[in-house]
Every structure is written in structure tokens, then in C-alpha cells.
mmCIF file of C-alpha atoms in Angstrom:
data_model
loop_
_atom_site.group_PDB
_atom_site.id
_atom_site.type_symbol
_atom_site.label_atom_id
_atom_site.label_comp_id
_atom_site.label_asym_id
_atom_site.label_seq_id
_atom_site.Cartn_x
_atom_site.Cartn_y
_atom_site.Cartn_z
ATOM 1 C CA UNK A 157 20.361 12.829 2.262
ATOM 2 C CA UNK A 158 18.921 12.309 5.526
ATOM 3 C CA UNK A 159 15.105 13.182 6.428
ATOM 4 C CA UNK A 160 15.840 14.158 9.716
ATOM 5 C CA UNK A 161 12.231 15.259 10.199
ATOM 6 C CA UNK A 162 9.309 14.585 13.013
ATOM 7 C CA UNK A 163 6.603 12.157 11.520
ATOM 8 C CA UNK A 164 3.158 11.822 12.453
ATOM 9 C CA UNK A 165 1.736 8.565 11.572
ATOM 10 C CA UNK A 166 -1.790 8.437 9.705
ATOM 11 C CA UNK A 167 -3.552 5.423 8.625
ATOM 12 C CA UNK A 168 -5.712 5.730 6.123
ATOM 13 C CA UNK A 169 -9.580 6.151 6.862
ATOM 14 C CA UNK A 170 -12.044 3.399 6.330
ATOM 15 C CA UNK A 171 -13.277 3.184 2.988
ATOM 16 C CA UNK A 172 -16.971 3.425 4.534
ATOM 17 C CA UNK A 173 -16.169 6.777 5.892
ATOM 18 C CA UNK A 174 -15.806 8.659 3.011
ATOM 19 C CA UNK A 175 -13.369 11.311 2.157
ATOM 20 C CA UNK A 176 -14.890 14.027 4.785
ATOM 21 C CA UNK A 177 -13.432 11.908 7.649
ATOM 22 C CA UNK A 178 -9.604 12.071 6.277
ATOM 23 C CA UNK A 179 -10.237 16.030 5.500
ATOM 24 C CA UNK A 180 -11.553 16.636 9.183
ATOM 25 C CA UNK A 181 -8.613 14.297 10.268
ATOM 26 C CA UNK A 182 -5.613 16.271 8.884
ATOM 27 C CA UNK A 183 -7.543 19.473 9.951
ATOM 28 C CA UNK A 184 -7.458 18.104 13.569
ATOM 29 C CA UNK A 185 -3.904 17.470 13.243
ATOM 30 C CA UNK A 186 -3.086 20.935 12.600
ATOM 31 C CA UNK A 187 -5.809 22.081 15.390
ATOM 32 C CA UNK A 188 -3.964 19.856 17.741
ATOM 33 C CA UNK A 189 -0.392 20.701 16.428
ATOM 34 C CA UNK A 190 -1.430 24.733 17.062
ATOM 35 C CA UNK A 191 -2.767 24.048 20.217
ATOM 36 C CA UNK A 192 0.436 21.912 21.891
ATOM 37 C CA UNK A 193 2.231 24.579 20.371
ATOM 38 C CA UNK A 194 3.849 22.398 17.508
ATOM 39 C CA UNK A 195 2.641 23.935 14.467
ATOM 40 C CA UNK A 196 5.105 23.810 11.501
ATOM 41 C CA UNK A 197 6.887 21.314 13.748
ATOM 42 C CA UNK A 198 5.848 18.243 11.648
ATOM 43 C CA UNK A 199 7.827 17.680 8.780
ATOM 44 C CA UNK A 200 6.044 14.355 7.314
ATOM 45 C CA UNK A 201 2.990 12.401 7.813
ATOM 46 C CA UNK A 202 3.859 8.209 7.897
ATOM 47 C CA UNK A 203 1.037 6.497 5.994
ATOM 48 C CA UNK A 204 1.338 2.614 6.263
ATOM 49 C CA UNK A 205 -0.029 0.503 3.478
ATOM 50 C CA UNK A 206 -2.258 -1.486 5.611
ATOM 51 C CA UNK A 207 -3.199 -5.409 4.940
ATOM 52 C CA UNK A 208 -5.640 -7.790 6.575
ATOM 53 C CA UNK A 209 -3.523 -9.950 9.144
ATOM 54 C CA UNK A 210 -4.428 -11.916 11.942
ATOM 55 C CA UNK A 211 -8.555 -12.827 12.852
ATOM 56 C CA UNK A 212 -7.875 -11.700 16.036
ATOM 57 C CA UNK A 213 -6.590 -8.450 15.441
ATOM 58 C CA UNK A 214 -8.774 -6.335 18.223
ATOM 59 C CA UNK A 215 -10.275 -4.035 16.239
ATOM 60 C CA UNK A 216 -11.626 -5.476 12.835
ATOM 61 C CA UNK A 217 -9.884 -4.707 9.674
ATOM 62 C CA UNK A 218 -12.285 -2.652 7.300
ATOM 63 C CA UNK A 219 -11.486 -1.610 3.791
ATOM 64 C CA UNK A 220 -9.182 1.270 3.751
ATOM 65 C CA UNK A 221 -8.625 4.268 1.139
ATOM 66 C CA UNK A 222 -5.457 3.076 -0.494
ATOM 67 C CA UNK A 223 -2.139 5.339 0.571
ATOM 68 C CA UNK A 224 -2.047 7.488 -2.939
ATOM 69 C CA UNK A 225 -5.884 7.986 -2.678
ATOM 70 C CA UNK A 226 -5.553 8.856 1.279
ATOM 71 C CA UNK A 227 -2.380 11.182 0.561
ATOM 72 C CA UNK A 228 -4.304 12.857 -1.771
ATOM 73 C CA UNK A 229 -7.159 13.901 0.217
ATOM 74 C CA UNK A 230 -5.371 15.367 2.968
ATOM 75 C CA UNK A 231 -2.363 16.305 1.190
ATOM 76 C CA UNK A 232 -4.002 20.045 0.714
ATOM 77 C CA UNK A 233 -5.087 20.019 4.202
ATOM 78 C CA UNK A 234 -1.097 20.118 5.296
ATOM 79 C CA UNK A 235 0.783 22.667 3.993
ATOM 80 C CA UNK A 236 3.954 22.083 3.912
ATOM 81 C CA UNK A 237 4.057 18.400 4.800
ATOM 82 C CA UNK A 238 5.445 15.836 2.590
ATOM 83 C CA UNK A 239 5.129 12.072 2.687
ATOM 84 C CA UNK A 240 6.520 8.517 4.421
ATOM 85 C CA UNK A 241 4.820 5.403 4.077
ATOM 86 C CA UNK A 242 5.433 1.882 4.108
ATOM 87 C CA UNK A 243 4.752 -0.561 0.888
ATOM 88 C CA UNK A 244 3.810 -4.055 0.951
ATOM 89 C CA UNK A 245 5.967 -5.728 -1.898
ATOM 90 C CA UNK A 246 5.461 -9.531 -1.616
ATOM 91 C CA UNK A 247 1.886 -9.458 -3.269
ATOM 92 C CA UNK A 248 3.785 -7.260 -6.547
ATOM 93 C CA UNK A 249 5.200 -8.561 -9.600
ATOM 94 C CA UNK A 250 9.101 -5.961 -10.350
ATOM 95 C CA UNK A 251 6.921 -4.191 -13.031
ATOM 96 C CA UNK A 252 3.635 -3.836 -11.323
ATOM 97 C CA UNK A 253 5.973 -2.584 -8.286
ATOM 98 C CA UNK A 254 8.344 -0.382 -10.162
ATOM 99 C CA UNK A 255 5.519 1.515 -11.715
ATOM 100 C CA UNK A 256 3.438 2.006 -8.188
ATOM 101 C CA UNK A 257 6.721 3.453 -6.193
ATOM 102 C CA UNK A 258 7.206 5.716 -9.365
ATOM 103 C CA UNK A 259 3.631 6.932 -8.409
ATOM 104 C CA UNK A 260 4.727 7.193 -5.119
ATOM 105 C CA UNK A 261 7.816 9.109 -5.371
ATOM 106 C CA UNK A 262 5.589 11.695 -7.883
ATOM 107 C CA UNK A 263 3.155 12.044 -5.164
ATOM 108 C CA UNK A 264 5.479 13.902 -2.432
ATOM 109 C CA UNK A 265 6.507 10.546 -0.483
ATOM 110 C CA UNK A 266 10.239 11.269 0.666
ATOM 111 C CA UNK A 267 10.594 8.175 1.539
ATOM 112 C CA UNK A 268 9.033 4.420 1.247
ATOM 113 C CA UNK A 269 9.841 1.512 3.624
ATOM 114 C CA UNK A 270 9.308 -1.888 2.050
ATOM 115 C CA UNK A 271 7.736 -4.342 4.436
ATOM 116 C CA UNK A 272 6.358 -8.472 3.453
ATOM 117 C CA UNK A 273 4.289 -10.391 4.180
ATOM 118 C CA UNK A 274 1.749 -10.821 6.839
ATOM 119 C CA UNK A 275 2.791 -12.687 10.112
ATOM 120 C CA UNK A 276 -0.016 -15.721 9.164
ATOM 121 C CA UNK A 277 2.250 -16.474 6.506
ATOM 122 C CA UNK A 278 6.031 -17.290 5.925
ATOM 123 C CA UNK A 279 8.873 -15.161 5.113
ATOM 124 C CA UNK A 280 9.346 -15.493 1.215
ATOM 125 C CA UNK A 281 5.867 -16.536 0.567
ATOM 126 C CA UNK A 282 3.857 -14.327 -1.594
ATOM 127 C CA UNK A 283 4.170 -13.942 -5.665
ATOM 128 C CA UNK A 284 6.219 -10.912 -5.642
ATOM 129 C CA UNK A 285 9.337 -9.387 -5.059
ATOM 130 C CA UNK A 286 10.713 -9.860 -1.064
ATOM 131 C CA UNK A 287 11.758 -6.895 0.183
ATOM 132 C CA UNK A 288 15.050 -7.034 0.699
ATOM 133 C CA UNK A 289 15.132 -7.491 -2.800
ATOM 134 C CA UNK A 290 13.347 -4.257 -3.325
ATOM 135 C CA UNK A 291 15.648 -2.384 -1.280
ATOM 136 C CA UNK A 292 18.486 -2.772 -3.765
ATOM 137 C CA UNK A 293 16.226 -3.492 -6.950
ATOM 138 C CA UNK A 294 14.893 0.226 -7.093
ATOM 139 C CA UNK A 295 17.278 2.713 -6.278
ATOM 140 C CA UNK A 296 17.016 4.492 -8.869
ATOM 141 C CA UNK A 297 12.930 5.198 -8.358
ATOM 142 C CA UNK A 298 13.080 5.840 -4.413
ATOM 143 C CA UNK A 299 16.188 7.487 -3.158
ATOM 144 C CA UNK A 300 15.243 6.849 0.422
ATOM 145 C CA UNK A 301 14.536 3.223 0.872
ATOM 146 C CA UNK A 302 13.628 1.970 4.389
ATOM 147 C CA UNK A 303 13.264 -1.023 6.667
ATOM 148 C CA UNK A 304 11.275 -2.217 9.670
ATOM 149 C CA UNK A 305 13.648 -2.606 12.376
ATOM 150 C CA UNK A 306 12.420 -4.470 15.429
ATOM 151 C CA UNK A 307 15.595 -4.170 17.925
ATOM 152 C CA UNK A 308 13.763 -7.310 20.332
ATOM 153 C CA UNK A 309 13.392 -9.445 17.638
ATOM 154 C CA UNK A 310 15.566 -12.295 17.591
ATOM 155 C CA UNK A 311 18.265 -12.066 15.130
ATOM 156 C CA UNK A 312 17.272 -8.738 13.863
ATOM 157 C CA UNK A 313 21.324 -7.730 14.099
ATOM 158 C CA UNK A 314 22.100 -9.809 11.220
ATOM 159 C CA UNK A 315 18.623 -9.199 9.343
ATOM 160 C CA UNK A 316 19.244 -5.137 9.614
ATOM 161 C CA UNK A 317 22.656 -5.626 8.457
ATOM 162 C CA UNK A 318 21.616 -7.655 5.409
ATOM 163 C CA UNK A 319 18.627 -5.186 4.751
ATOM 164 C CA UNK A 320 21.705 -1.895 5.003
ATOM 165 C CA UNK A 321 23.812 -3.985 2.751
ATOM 166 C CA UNK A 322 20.741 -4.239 0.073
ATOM 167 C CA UNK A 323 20.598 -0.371 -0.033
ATOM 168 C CA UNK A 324 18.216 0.796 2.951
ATOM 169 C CA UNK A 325 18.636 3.971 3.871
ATOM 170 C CA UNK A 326 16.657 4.193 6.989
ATOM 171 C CA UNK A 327 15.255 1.750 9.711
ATOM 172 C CA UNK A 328 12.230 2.607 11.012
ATOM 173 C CA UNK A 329 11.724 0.734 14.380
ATOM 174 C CA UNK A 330 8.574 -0.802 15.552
ATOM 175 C CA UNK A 331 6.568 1.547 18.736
ATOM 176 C CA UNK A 332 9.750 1.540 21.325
ATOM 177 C CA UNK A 333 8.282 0.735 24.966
ATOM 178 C CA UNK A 334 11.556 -0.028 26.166
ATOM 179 C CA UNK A 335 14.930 1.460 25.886
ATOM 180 C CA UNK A 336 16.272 -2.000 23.976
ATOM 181 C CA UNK A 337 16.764 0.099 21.158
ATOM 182 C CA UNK A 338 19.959 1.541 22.621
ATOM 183 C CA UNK A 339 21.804 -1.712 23.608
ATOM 184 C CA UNK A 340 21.055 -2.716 19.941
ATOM 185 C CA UNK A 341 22.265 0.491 18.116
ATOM 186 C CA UNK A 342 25.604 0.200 20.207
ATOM 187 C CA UNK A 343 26.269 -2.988 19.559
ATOM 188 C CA UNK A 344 25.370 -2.421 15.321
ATOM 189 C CA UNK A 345 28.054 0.631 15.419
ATOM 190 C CA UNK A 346 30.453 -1.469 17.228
ATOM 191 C CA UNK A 347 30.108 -4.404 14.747
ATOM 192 C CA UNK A 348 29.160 -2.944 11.290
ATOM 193 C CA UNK A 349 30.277 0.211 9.500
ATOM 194 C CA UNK A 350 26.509 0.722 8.365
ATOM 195 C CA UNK A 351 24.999 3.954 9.419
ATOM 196 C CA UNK A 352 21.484 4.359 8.029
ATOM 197 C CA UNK A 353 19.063 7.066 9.602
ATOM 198 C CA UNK A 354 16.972 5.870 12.594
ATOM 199 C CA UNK A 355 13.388 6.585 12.360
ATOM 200 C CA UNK A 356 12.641 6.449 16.757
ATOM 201 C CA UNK A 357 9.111 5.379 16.754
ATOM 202 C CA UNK A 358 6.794 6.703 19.949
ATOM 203 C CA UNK A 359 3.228 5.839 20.744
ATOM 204 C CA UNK A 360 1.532 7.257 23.148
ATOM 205 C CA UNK A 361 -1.001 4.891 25.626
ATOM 206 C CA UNK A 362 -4.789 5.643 26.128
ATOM 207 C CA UNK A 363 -6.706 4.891 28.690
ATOM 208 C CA UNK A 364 -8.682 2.285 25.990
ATOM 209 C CA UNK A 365 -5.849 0.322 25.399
ATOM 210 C CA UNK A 366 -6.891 -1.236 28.391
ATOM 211 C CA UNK A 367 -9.976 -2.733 27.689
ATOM 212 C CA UNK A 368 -8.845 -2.918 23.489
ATOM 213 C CA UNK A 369 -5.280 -4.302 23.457
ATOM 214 C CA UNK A 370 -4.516 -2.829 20.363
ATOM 215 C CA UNK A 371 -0.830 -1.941 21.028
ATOM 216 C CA UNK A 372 -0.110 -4.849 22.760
ATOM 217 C CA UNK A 373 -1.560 -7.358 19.612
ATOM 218 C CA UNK A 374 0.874 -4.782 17.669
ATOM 219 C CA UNK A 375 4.228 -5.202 19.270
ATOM 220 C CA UNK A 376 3.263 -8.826 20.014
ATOM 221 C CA UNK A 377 5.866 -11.883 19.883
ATOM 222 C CA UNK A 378 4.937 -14.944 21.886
ATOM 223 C CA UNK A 379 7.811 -16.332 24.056
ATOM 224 C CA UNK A 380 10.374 -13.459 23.579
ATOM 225 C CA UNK A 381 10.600 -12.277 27.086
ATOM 226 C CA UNK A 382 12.008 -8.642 25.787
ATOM 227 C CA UNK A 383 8.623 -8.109 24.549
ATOM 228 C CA UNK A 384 6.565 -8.986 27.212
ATOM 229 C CA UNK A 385 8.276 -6.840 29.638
ATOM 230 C CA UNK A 386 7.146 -4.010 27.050
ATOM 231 C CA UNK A 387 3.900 -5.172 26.703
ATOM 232 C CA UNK A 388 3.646 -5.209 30.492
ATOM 233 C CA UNK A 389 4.910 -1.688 30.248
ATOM 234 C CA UNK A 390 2.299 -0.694 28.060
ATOM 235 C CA UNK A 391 -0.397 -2.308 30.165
ATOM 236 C CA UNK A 392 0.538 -0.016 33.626
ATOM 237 C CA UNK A 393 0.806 2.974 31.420
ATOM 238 C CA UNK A 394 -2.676 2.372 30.227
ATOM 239 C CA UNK A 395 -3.840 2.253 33.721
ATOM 240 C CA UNK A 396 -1.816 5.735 35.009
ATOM 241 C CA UNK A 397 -2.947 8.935 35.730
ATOM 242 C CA UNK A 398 -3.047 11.389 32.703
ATOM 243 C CA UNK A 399 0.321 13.144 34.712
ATOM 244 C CA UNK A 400 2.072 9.865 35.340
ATOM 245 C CA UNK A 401 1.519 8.273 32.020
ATOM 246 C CA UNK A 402 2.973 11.376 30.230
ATOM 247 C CA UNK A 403 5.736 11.590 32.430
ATOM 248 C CA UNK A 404 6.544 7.915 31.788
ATOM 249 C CA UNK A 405 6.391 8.249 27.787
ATOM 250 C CA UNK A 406 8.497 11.763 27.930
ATOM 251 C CA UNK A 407 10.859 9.429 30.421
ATOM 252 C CA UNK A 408 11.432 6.403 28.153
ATOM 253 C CA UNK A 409 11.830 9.078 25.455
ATOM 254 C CA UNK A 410 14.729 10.659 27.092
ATOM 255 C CA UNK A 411 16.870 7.455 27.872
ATOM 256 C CA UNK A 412 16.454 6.909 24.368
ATOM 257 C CA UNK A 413 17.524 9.356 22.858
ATOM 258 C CA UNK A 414 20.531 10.221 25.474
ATOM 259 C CA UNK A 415 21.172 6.770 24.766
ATOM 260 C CA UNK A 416 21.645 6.696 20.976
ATOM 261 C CA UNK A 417 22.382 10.645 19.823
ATOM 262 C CA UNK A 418 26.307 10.331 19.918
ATOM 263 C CA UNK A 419 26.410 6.780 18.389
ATOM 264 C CA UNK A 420 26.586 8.309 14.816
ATOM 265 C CA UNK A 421 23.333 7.338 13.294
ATOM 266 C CA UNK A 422 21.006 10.259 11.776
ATOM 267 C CA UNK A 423 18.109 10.449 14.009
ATOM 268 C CA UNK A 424 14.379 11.215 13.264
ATOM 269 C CA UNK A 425 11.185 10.718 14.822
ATOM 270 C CA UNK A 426 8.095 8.806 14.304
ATOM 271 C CA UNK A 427 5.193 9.735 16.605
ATOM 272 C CA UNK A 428 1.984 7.534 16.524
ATOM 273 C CA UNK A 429 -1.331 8.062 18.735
ATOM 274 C CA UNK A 430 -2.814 4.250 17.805
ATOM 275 C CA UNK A 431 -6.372 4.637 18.482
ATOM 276 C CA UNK A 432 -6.475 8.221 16.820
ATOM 277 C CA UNK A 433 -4.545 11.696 16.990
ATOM 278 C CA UNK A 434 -5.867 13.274 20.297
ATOM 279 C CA UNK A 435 -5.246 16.662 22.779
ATOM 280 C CA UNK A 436 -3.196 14.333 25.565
ATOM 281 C CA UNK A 437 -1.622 12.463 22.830
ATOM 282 C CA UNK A 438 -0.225 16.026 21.333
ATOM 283 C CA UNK A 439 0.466 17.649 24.634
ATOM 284 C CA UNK A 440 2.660 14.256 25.572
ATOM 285 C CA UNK A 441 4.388 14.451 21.812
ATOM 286 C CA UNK A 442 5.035 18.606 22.640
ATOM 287 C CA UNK A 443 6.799 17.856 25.915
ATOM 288 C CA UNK A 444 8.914 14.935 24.487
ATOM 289 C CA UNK A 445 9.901 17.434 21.925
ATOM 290 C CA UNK A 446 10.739 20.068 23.833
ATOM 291 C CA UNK A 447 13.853 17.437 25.480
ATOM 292 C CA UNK A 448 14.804 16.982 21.996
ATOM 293 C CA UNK A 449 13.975 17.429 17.928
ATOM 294 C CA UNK A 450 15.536 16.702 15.046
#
């Protein structure tokens, strides 16, 4: 069954914050989500299961409230919300795995996307089980199993169509700031008969992004020229006018979506404000909605 829901992506609070922060945090998602005139609009909140990465990640890594402890806290402050989230296998042993996703799946999460290991390290390093393997090895404890899908990445064709042949049952792309997404859905219908839902993943550009980076360490991958034209996208909309950068988000938003809707793929969307939910970031989510929903 498809999700075919709007997401809001939360990452849990710092550890150091205590568990007022996440309460006041989901209430100012439903302050914001009232006031952009969206309430009841968002169907799931995205929690990624964060882990340290590189040292020169932008803004330092602090200990985080796990995603079950997180959920938990601001699961009461969001009625009728449910939950996404993405799960780190490589570092899990099958059992150790098996029984966390079971805790998972009892908490209200809809839907888990299994994601590796770190980009300092290797693909198939780690003790645990790879996620591909995961996709396949528990369908029978998540019934929605999901994927990262990275349409610049090199290769990623042939890695998503392994990763739908395992058993995922979603992709759920990295932040889109470019409409390569579309070329690489029409191409996967053309060549595969796979037709998982599409999770369309939006973030919307502060002003600090300019001085922090954050976004553009994110979608990072040295030498891939796809990417830096995004990246270079992401660095004039940081520097626009309030106006102009919403009109280029709600813009980009539109050519991708006209671009994939009739291409047979269940569609959802991810929305993510990087540096923290806020009024412009929910007014700019509102308008891209009002082109088109799930």
C-alpha cells in the first residue's frame, strides 16, 4: 500500500537539550502548520537515525535522543501523525536488527528506510547486515521498506534497481535542487518494470546557509559535475530575496513534479527546513503545496 502522504522531516534534539526542546518543537510545527494554513496537511513526520560522519561536518555532531525515544516525546504533541524514519543497519547483528524494527513498526513508524554506512568508510564495511540485505531479509516485520535514492549519483540506475529487486518499496531521494530527478525516473520506467513509491524530497534555503554550508556538505560529491551545479543552485538561493528564493523553490518544485506525475510511480513528499522548522520555511512548503499534494 502506498503512503502517499506529505512528510515533515525532524531530527531528533540534542541529548543536552532535554525533552522540553522536542515538546516545544512539534508544538511549533503545528503553530507553523496552522498559520501557513496547512494544518492536518501533514501526514508523517521523517525522523533520520542520525550517526557521527565526517570531522568537517559544519555544524558539530552532538549526542542525539535516539529515534524511538524522540518519537515518543513528540508523538502526543501530533495528533494524528504517524511515523518515517531511516535505520542505520551496518552497525546491527539480523537479531539485534530484527528485534529494533519490530520496536519500530509497534511504535507508529509506517515506514523505515534502511541506509549504511557512513561516507568515511566503505560500502560493506561495518559488522552487520548491508542494507540491501535488509530490504529483502525483513519483510515480514516492516511492510514498507525504503531506500535512499540519489538520482546524480553515478550508477544509482543499476543500484535502485538492485535495491527494488531486494523488496524496497519506496525510494526516498536525497534534497532535489535540480530537476535530475525527472530524466532519471524516465529513463527507470523505460528500462525496468519496477514501480516503487517516490518519496520527492524539498528543502528549503536560509539565509544562514550562506555563511554555514550545511546543505551544501549534505548533498556533497566531489567531481560529479551534476552536483555542483546544485550546490551552486543552493548557494544563489541562499543569497535571494525572501520573494525570489520562494519563488525559485515553488519553481523547481513544479518542473518536478509536472515532470514525473504521469510516469506511473506513486508520489509523496518529503519536506525538510535543515537548520530548523521556521515561518518562511512553512509559507514556501504551503505555496508548493497548493501546485500540488498527494
Amino acid at each position: 500500500m502506498a503512503l502517499n502522504t506529505i512528510a515533515l522531516e525532524l531530527v531528533p534534539s540534542n541529548v543536552e537539550r532535554g525533552t522540553e526542546y522536542a515538546v516545544e518543537e512539534a508544538r511549533k510545527v503545528l503553530a507553523l502548520s496552522a498559520s501557513s494554513g496547512i494544518s492536518g496537511r501533514i501526514g508523517h513526520v521523517m525522523i533520520p537515525g542520525m550517526i557521527e560522519e565526517d570531522n568537517d561536518r559544519p555544524i558539530e555532531m552532538k549526542p542525539k535522543l535516539d529515534v524511538l525515544d524522540y518519537w515518543s516525546i513528540i508523538k502526543p504533541e501530533l495528533p494524528g501523525m504517524r511515523g518515517l524514519c531511516t535505520q542505520v543497519t551496518s552497525f546491527l547483528g539480523e537479531d539485534a536488527l530484527r528485534q529494533r524494527l519490530t520496536e519500530l513498526s509497534g511504535a507508529g513508524f509506517d515506514g523505515i528506510a534502511f541506509v549504511g554506512v557512513p561516507r568515511t568508510m566503505a560500502d560493506g564495511e561495518g559488522e552487520g547486515v548491508a542494507p540491501t540485505d535488509a530490504l529483502s531479509m525483513f519483510d515480514n516485520v516492516v511492510p514498507n521498506r525504503g531506500a535512499i535514492l540519489i538520482p546524480t549519483r553515478e550508477g544509482e540506475a543499476g543500484r535502485f534497481e538492485f535495491k527494488c529487486r531486494q523488496g524496497a518499496t519506496y525510494g526516498m531521494t536525497q534534497l532535489l535542487y535540480s530537476d535530475t530527478i525527472v530524466g532519471f525516473l524516465r529513463d527507470f520506467a523505460r528500462d525496468t518494470d519496477h514501480r516503487p513509491e517516490i518519496l520527492l524530497s524539498f528543502g528549503f534555503v536560509p539565509k544562514m546557509e550562506s555563511k554555514v554550508g550545511l546543505i551544501n556538505w549534505l548533498i556533497q560529491d566531489p567531481g560529479n559535475a551534476a552536483v555542483a551545479a546544485e550546490q551552486e543552485f543552493v548557494k544563489a538561493m541562499a543569497a535571494m530575496e525572501p520573494a525570489d528564493k520562494r519563488q525559485a523553490l515553488i519553481d523547481l518544485y513544479k518542473r518536478v513534479v509536472d515532470g514525473v506525475a504521469d510516469l506511473g510511480f506513486p508520489l509523496s513528499i518529503h519536506l525538510e527546513a535543515t537548520y530548523g522548522v521556521s515561518a518562511p520555511a512553512f509559507d514556501t512548503f504551503a505555496e508548493m503545496l497548493s501546485y500540488w499534494s498527494p
